[in-house]
Short mmCIF file of C-alpha atoms in Angstrom, two decimals:
data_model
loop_
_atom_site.label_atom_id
_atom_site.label_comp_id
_atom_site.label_asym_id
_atom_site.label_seq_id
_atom_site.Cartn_x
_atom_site.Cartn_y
_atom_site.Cartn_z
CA UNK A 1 12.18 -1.85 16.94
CA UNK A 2 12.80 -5.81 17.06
CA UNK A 3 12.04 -7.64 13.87
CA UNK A 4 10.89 -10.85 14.49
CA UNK A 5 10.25 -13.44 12.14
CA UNK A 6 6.83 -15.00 12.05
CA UNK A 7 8.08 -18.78 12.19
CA UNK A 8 11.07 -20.52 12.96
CA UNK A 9 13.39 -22.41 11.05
CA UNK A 10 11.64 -25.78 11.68
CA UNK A 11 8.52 -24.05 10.24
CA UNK A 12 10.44 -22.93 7.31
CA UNK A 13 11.43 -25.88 6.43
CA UNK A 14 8.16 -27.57 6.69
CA UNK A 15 6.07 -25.31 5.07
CA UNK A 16 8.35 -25.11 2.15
CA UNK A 17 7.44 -29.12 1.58
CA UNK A 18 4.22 -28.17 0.18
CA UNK A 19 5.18 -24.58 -1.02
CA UNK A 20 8.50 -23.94 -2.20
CA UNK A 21 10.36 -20.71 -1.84
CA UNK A 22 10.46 -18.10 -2.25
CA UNK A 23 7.27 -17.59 -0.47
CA UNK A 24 5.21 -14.33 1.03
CA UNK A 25 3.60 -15.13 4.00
CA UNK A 26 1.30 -12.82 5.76
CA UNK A 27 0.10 -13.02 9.84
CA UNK A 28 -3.27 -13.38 9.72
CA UNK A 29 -3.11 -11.88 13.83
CA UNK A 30 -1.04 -9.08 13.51
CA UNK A 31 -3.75 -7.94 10.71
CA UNK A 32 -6.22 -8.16 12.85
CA UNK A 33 -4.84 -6.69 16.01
CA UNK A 34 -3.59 -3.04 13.99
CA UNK A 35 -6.94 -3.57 12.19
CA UNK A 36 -8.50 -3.27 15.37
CA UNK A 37 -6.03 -0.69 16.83
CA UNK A 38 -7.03 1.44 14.04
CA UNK A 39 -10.72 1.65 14.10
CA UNK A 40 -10.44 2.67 17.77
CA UNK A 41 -8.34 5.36 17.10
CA UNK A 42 -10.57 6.64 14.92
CA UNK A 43 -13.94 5.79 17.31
CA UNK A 44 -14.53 9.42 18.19
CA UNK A 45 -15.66 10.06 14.91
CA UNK A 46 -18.69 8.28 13.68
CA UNK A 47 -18.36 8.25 10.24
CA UNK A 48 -14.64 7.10 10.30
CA UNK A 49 -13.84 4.81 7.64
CA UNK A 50 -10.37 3.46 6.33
CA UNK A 51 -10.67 2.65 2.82
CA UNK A 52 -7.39 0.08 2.68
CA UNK A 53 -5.07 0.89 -0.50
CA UNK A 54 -5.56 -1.81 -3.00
CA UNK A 55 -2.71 -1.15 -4.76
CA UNK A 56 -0.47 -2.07 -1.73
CA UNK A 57 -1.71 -5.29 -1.46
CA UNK A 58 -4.33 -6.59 -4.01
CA UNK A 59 -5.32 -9.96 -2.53
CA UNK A 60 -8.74 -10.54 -1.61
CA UNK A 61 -8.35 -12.98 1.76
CA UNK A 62 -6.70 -10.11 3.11
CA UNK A 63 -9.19 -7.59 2.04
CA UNK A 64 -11.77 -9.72 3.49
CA UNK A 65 -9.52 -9.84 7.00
CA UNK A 66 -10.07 -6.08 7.06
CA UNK A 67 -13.31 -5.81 6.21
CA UNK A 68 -13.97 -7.57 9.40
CA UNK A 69 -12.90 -4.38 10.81
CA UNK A 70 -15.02 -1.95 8.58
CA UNK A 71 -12.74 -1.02 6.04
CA UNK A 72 -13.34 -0.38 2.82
CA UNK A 73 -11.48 -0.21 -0.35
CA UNK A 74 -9.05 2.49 -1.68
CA UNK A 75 -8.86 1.72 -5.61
CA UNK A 76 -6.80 3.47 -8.61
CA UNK A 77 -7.22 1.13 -11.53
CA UNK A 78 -10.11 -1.01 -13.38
CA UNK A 79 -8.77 -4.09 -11.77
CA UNK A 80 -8.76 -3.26 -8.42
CA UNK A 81 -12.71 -2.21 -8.67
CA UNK A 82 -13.52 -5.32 -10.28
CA UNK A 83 -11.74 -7.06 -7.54
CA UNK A 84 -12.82 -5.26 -4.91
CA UNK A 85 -16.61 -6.06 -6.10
CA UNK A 86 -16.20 -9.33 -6.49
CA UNK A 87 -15.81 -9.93 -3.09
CA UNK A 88 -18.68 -7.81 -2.34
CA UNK A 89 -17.78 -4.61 -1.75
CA UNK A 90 -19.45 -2.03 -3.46
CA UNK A 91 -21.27 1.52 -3.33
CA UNK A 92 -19.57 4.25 -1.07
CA UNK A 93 -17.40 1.52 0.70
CA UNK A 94 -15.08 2.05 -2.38
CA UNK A 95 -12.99 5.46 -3.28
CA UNK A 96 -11.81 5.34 -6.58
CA UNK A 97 -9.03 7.93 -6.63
CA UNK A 98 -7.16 7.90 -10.30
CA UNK A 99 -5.21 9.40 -12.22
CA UNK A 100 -5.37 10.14 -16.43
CA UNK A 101 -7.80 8.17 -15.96
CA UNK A 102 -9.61 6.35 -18.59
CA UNK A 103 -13.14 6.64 -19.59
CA UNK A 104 -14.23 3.20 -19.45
CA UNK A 105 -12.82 2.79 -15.78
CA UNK A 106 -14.73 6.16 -14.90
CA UNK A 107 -17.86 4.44 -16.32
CA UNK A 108 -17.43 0.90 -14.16
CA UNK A 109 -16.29 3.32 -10.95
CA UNK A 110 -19.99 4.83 -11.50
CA UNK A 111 -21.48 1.28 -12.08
CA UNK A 112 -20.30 0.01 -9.09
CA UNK A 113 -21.63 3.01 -6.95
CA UNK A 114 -17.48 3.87 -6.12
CA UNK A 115 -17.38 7.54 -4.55
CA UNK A 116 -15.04 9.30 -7.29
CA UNK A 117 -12.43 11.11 -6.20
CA UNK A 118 -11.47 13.45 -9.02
CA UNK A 119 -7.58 14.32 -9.86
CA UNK A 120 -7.49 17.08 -11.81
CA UNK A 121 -10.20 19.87 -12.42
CA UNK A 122 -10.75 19.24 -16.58
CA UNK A 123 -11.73 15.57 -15.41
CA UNK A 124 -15.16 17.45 -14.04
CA UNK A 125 -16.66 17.69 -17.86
CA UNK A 126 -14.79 14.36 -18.64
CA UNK A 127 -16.45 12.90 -16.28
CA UNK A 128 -19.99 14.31 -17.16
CA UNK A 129 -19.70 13.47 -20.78
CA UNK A 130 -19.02 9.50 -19.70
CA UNK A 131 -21.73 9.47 -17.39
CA UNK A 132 -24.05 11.60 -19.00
CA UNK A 133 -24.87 13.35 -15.53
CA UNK A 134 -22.15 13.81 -12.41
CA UNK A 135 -23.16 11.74 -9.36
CA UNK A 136 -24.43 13.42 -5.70
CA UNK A 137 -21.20 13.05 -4.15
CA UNK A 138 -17.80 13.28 -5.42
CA UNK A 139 -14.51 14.21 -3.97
CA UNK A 140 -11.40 16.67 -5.64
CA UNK A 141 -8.10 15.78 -4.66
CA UNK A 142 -5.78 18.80 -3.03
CA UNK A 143 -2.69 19.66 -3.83
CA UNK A 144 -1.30 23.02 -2.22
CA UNK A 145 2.04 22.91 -3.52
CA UNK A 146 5.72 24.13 -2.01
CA UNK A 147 7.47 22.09 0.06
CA UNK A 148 5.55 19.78 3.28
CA UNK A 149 7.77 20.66 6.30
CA UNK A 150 7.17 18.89 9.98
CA UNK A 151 9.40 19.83 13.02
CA UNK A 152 12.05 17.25 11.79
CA UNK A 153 12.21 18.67 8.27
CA UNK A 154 10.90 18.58 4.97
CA UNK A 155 8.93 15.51 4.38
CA UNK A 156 7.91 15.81 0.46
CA UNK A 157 7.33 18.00 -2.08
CA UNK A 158 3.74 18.20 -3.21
CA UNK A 159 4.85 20.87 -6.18
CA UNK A 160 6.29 18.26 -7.93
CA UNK A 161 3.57 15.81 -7.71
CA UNK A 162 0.98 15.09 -10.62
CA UNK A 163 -1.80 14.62 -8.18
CA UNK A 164 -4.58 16.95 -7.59
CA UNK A 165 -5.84 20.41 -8.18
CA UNK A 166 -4.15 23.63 -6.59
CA UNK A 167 -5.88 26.10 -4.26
CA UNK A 168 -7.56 27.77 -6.69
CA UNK A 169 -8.49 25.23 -8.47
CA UNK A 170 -10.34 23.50 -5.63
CA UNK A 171 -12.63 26.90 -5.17
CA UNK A 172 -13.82 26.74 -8.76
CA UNK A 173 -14.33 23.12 -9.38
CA UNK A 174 -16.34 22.81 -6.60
CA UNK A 175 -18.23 25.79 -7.52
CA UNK A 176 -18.66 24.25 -10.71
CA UNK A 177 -19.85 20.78 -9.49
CA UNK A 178 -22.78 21.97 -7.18
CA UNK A 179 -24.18 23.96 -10.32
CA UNK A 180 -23.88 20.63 -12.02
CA UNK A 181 -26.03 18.91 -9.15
CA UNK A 182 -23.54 17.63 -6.83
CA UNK A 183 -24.76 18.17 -3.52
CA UNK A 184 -21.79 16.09 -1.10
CA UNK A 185 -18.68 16.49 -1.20
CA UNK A 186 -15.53 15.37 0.02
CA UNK A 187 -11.46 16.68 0.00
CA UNK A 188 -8.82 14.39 -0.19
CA UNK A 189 -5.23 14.89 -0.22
CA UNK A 190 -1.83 13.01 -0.26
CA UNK A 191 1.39 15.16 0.89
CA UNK A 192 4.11 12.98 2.10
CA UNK A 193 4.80 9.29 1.87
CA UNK A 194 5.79 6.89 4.71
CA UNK A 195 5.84 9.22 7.25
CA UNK A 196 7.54 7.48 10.53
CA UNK A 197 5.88 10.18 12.96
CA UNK A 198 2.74 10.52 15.24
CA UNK A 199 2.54 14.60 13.72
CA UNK A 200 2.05 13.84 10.14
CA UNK A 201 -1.79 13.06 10.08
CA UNK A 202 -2.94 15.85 12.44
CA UNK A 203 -0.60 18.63 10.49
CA UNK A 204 -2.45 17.39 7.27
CA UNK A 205 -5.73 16.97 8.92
CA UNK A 206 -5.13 20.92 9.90
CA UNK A 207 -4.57 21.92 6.42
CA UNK A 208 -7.74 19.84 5.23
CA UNK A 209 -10.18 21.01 7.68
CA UNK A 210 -9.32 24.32 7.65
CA UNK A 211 -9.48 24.36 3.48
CA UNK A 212 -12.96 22.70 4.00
CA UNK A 213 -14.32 25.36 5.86
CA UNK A 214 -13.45 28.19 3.62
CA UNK A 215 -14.96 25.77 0.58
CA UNK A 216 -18.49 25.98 2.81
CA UNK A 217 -18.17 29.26 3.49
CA UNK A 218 -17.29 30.56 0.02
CA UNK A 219 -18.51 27.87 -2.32
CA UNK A 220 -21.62 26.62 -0.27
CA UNK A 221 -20.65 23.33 -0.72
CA UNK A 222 -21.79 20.76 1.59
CA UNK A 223 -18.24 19.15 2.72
CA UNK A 224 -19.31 15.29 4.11
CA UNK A 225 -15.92 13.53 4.67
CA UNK A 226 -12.35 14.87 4.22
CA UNK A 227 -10.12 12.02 3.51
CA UNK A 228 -6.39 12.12 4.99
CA UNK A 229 -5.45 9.41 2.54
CA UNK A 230 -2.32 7.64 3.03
CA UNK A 231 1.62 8.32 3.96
CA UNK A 232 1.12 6.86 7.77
CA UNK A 233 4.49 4.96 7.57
CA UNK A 234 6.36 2.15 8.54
CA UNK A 235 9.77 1.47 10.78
CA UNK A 236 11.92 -0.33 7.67
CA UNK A 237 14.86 0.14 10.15
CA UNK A 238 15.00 -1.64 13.73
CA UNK A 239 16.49 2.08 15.12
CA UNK A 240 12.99 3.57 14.09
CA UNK A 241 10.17 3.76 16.41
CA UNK A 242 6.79 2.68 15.16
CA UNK A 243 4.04 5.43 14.66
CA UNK A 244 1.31 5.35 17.19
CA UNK A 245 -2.06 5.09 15.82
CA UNK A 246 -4.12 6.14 18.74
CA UNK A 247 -1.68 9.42 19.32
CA UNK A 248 -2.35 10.02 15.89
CA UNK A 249 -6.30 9.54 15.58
CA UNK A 250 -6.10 11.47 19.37
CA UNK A 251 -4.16 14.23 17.12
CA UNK A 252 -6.65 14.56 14.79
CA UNK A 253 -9.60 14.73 17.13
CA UNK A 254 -7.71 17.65 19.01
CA UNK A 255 -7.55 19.34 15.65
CA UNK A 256 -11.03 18.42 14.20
CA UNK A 257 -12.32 20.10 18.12
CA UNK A 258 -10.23 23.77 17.07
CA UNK A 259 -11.16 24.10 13.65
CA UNK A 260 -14.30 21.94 12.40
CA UNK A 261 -16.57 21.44 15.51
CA UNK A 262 -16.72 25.88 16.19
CA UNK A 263 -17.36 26.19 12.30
CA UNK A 264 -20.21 24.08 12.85
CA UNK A 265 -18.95 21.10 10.87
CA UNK A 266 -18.69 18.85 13.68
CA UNK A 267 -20.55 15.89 11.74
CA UNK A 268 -17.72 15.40 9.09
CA UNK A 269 -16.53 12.00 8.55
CA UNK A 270 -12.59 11.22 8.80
CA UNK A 271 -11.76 8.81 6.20
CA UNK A 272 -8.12 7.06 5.73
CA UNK A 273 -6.33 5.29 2.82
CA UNK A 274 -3.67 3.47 4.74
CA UNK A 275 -1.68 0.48 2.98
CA UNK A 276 1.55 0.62 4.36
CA UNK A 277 0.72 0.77 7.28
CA UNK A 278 -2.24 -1.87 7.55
CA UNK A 279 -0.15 -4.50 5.52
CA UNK A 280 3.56 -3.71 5.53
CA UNK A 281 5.11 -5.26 8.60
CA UNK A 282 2.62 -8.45 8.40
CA UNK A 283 4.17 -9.63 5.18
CA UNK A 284 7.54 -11.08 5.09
CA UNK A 285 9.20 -12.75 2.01
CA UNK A 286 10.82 -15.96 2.77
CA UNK A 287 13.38 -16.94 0.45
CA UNK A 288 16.60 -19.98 0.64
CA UNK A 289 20.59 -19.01 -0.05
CA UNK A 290 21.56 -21.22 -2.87
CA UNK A 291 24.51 -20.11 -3.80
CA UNK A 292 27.86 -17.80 -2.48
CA UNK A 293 30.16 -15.77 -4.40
CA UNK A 294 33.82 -15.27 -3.57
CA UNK A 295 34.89 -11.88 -5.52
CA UNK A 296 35.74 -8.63 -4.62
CA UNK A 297 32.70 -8.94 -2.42
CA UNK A 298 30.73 -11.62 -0.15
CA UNK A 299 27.86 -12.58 -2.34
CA UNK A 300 24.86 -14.93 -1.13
CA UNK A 301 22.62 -15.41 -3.94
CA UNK A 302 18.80 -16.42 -2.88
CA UNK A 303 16.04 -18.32 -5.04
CA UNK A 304 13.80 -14.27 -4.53
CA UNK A 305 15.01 -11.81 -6.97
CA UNK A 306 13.63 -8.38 -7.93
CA UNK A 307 10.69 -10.11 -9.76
CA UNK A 308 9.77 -11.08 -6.20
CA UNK A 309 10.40 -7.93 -4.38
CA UNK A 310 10.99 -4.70 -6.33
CA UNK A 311 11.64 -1.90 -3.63
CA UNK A 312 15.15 -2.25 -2.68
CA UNK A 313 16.56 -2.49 -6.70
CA UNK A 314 13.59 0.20 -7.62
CA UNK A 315 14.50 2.58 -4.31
CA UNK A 316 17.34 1.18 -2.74
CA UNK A 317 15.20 0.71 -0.06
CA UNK A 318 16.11 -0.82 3.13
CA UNK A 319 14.20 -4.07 4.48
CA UNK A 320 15.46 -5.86 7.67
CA UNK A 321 16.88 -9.43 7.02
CA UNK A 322 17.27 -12.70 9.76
CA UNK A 323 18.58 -15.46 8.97
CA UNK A 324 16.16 -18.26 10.39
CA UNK A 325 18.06 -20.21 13.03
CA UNK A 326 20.30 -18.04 13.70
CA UNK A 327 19.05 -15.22 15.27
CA UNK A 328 20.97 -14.88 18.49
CA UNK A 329 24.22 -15.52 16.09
CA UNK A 330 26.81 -12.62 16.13
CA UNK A 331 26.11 -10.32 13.19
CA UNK A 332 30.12 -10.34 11.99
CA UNK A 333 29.75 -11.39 8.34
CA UNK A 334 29.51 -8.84 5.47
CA UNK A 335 27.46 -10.00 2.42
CA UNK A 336 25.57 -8.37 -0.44
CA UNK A 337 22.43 -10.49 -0.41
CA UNK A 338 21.27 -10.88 -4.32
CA UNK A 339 18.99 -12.36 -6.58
CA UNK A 340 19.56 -13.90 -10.49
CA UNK A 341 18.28 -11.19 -12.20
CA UNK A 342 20.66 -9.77 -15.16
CA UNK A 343 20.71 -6.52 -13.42
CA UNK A 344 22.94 -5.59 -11.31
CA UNK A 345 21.14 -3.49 -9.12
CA UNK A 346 18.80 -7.12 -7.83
CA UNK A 347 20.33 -6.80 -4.68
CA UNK A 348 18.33 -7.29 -1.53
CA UNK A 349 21.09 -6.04 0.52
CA UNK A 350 24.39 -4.11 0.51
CA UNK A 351 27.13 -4.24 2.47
CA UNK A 352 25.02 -6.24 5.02
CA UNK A 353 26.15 -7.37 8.47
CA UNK A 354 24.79 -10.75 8.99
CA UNK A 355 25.74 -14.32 10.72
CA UNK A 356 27.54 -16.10 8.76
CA UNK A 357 25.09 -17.75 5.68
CA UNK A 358 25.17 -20.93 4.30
CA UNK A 359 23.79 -22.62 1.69
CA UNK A 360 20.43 -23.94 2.40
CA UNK A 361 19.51 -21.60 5.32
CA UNK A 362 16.47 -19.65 4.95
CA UNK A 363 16.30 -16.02 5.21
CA UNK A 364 13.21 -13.44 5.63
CA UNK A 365 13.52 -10.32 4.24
CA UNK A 366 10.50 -8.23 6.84
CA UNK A 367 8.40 -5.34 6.10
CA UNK A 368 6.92 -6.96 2.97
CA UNK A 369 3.44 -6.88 3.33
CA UNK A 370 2.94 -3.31 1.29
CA UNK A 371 3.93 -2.88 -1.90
CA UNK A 372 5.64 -6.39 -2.44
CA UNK A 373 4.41 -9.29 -4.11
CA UNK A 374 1.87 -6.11 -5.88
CA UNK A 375 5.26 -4.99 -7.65
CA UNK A 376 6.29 -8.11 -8.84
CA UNK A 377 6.96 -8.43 -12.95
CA UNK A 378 8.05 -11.23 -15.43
CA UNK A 379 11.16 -9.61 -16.32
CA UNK A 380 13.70 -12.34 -17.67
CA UNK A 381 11.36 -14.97 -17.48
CA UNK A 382 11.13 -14.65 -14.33
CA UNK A 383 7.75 -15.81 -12.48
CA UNK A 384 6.11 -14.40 -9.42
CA UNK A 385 5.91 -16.48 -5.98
CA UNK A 386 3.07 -17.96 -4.15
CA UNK A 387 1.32 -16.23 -1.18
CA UNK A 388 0.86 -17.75 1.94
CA UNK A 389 -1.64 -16.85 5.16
CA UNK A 390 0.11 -17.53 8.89
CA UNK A 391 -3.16 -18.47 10.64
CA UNK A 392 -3.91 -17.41 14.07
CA UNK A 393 -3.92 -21.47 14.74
CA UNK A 394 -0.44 -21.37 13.40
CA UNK A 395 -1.74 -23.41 9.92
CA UNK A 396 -0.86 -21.92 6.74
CA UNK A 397 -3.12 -21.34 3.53
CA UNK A 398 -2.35 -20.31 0.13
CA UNK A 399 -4.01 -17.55 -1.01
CA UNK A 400 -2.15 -17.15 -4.18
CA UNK A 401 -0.78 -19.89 -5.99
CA UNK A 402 3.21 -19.49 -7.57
CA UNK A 403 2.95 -18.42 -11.50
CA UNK A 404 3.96 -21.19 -14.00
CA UNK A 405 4.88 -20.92 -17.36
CA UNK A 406 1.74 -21.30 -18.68
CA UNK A 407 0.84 -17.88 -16.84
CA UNK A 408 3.72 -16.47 -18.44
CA UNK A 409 2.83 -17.78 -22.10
CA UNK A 410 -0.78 -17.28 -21.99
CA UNK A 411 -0.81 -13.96 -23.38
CA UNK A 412 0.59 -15.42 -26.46
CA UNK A 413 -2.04 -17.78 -27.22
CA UNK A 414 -2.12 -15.87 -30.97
CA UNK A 415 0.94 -17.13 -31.61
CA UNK A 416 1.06 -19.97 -33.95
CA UNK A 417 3.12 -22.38 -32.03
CA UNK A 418 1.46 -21.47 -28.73
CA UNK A 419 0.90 -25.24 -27.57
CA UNK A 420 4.33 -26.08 -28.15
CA UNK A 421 5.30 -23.24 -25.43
CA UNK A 422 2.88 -24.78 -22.90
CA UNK A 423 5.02 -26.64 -20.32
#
């Protein structure tokens, strides 16, 4: 897959004027268009709704982009519902789906109408004792342990995971909810992260539907949505090919036609919690080489550091890198690309074949959009960047200013010298 930068060097260069790098900077029309690509592929079912994953991205002008679309909002923390309803979203356009979760978030979930999506089968009571009575619908998340396999090999291992109740597990909490007046209910389940394959989704969706019918059956529960979550990947790599989101919403509808539709359960809603893969490759994290390193390696240290992008020092994860202006340049210099962290793992890349870089030339590190600038920490001091929206005019906004010191100090305003830290 070719990764292309969303501006040129010129652009660079002029945008970082007014906003200094290291930047994020998100295409508002790429958004749209897999927005848009994704609620058709999902058009045979009428109650399809993607609830985006907050927690990938938490920044409300792109929420708002995809709630042109329908979505709604995946959360996991207090935060994210308050931020999610302060841009208006609210009632069942928000799952909450948490873990050890505390009592006061269950309470604000409840307040703000969020469809809760319990983790673990004690949480039933613990819910019920916050709330003083369980709401009409709620949701258990599955876990059926072992090993995930697809035809190209095992893809996670769901045993290992915290999340979610086992088999039996599911068959006596929801037993236990409907006695305590919970008349619709949903199944939700998580088995493999950023899958890179059309076959993921409708093997889950397989598992799901088929566990949903034997709930009805033996547990008369009324099953409204079943909720493939996330783990619809990303190509990091150029060699990868991207998933297909109409093959897979066409795989699930083959699947929902063999095992839903003759069980008579043809008017369950498909729900999604995609992040990755409404956000990832629409982000890209634009940074400048300010320095280079003659050692026993080819260092070219850039203004980003791990503070600004976590993945590849947290994962040793792989994100593509071009150098902006030189992008038809032969690829014949060999540089680890690193940031100023004390850490020696703040590398961006390793052993990287790139043009030759020099100092003052801007680089974009793709596949950002997910999990990025969410990350980001204030370890040594360091401060977070500014994020930036690529209109489909080609004008940029801010959507997130750059932290300052004064973020970073704020939390000390008990401190008896706190105005003298104030910059």
């Amino acid at each position: 897959m070719n990764k292309t930068p969303f501006i040129t060097k010129e652009k660079a260069q002029e945008i970082a004027k007014t906003y200094p790098t290291p930047f994020y900077l998100y295409d508002e029309r790429g958004i749209r268009e897999n927005a848009k690509a994704v609620k058709e592929a999902f058009a045979w079912n009428p109650g399809f709704k993607e609830y985006f994953a907050v927690k990938a991205t938490p920044n409300p002008y792109l929420i708002q982009i995809l709630r042109d679309y329908g979505c709604g909002c995946d959360c996991s923390s207090m935060t994210e519902l308050m931020l999610s309803s302060a841009i208006g979203v609210s009632g069942d356009d928000i799952m909450f789906s948490s873990n050890e979760t505390p009592a006061d978030e269950y309470a604000y979930a409840a307040k703000v109408g969020a469809i809760i999506n319990l983790d673990d089968i004690t949480h039933i009571d613990f819910v019920e004792n916050i709330l003083g009575r369980l709401p009409e619908t709620m949701s258990c998340r599955y876990n059926p342990g072992g090993i995930f396999q697809m035809s190209n090999g095992i893809m996670d291992n769901p045993g290992d995971a915290k999340y979610g109740f086992t088999t039996e597990q599911m068959f006596e909490g929801y037993r236990i909810l409907k006695e305590k007046g919970v008349k619709n209910f949903g199944i939700h389940a998580f088995l493999a992260s950023n899958t890179v394959t059309n076959e993921y989704y409708p093997i889950l969706a397989g598992k799901l539907f088929e566990m949903a019918v034997q709930l009805e059956k033996e547990t008369g529960a009324d099953i409204k949505f079943i909720n493939l979550s996330g783990g619809v990947g990303i190509p990091y790599t150029p060699d990868q090919d991207p998933n297909d989101i109409r093959a897979i919403g066409e795989g699930v509808r083959r699947v929902y036609e063999q095992v839903l539709v003759p069980a008579g359960m043809g008017d369950v809603a498909i729900y999604t919690e995609m992040g990755r893969f409404m956000m990832g490759p629409y982000g890209q994290l634009v940074t400048k080489a300010i320095h280079e390193k003659h050692t026993y390696k080819e260092y070219i240290g850039v203004d980003a550091c791990a503070v600004n992008l976590m993945r590849p020092a947290m994962y040793g994860a792989y994100h593509h890198i071009t150098v902006l202006g030189k992008e038809n340049a032969p690829c014949d210099h060999k540089y680890d690309v690193v940031g100023s962290l004390c850490e020696n793992n703040d590398k961006f890349a390793i052993d990287r074949m790139l043009p030759e870089i020099e100092k003052g030339d801007y680089l974009v590190i793709h596949d950002t959009g997910a999990h990025g600038h969410a990350m980001g920490y204030n370890y040594n001091g360091k401060l977070r960047s500014a994020e930036l929206l690529l209109k489909e005019d080609g004008g940029v906004q801010m959507i997130r200013r750059a932290e300052t010191p004064k973020d970073y100090f704020a939390t000390l305003d008990c401190f008896e010298n706190y105005d003298k830290l104030v910059l």
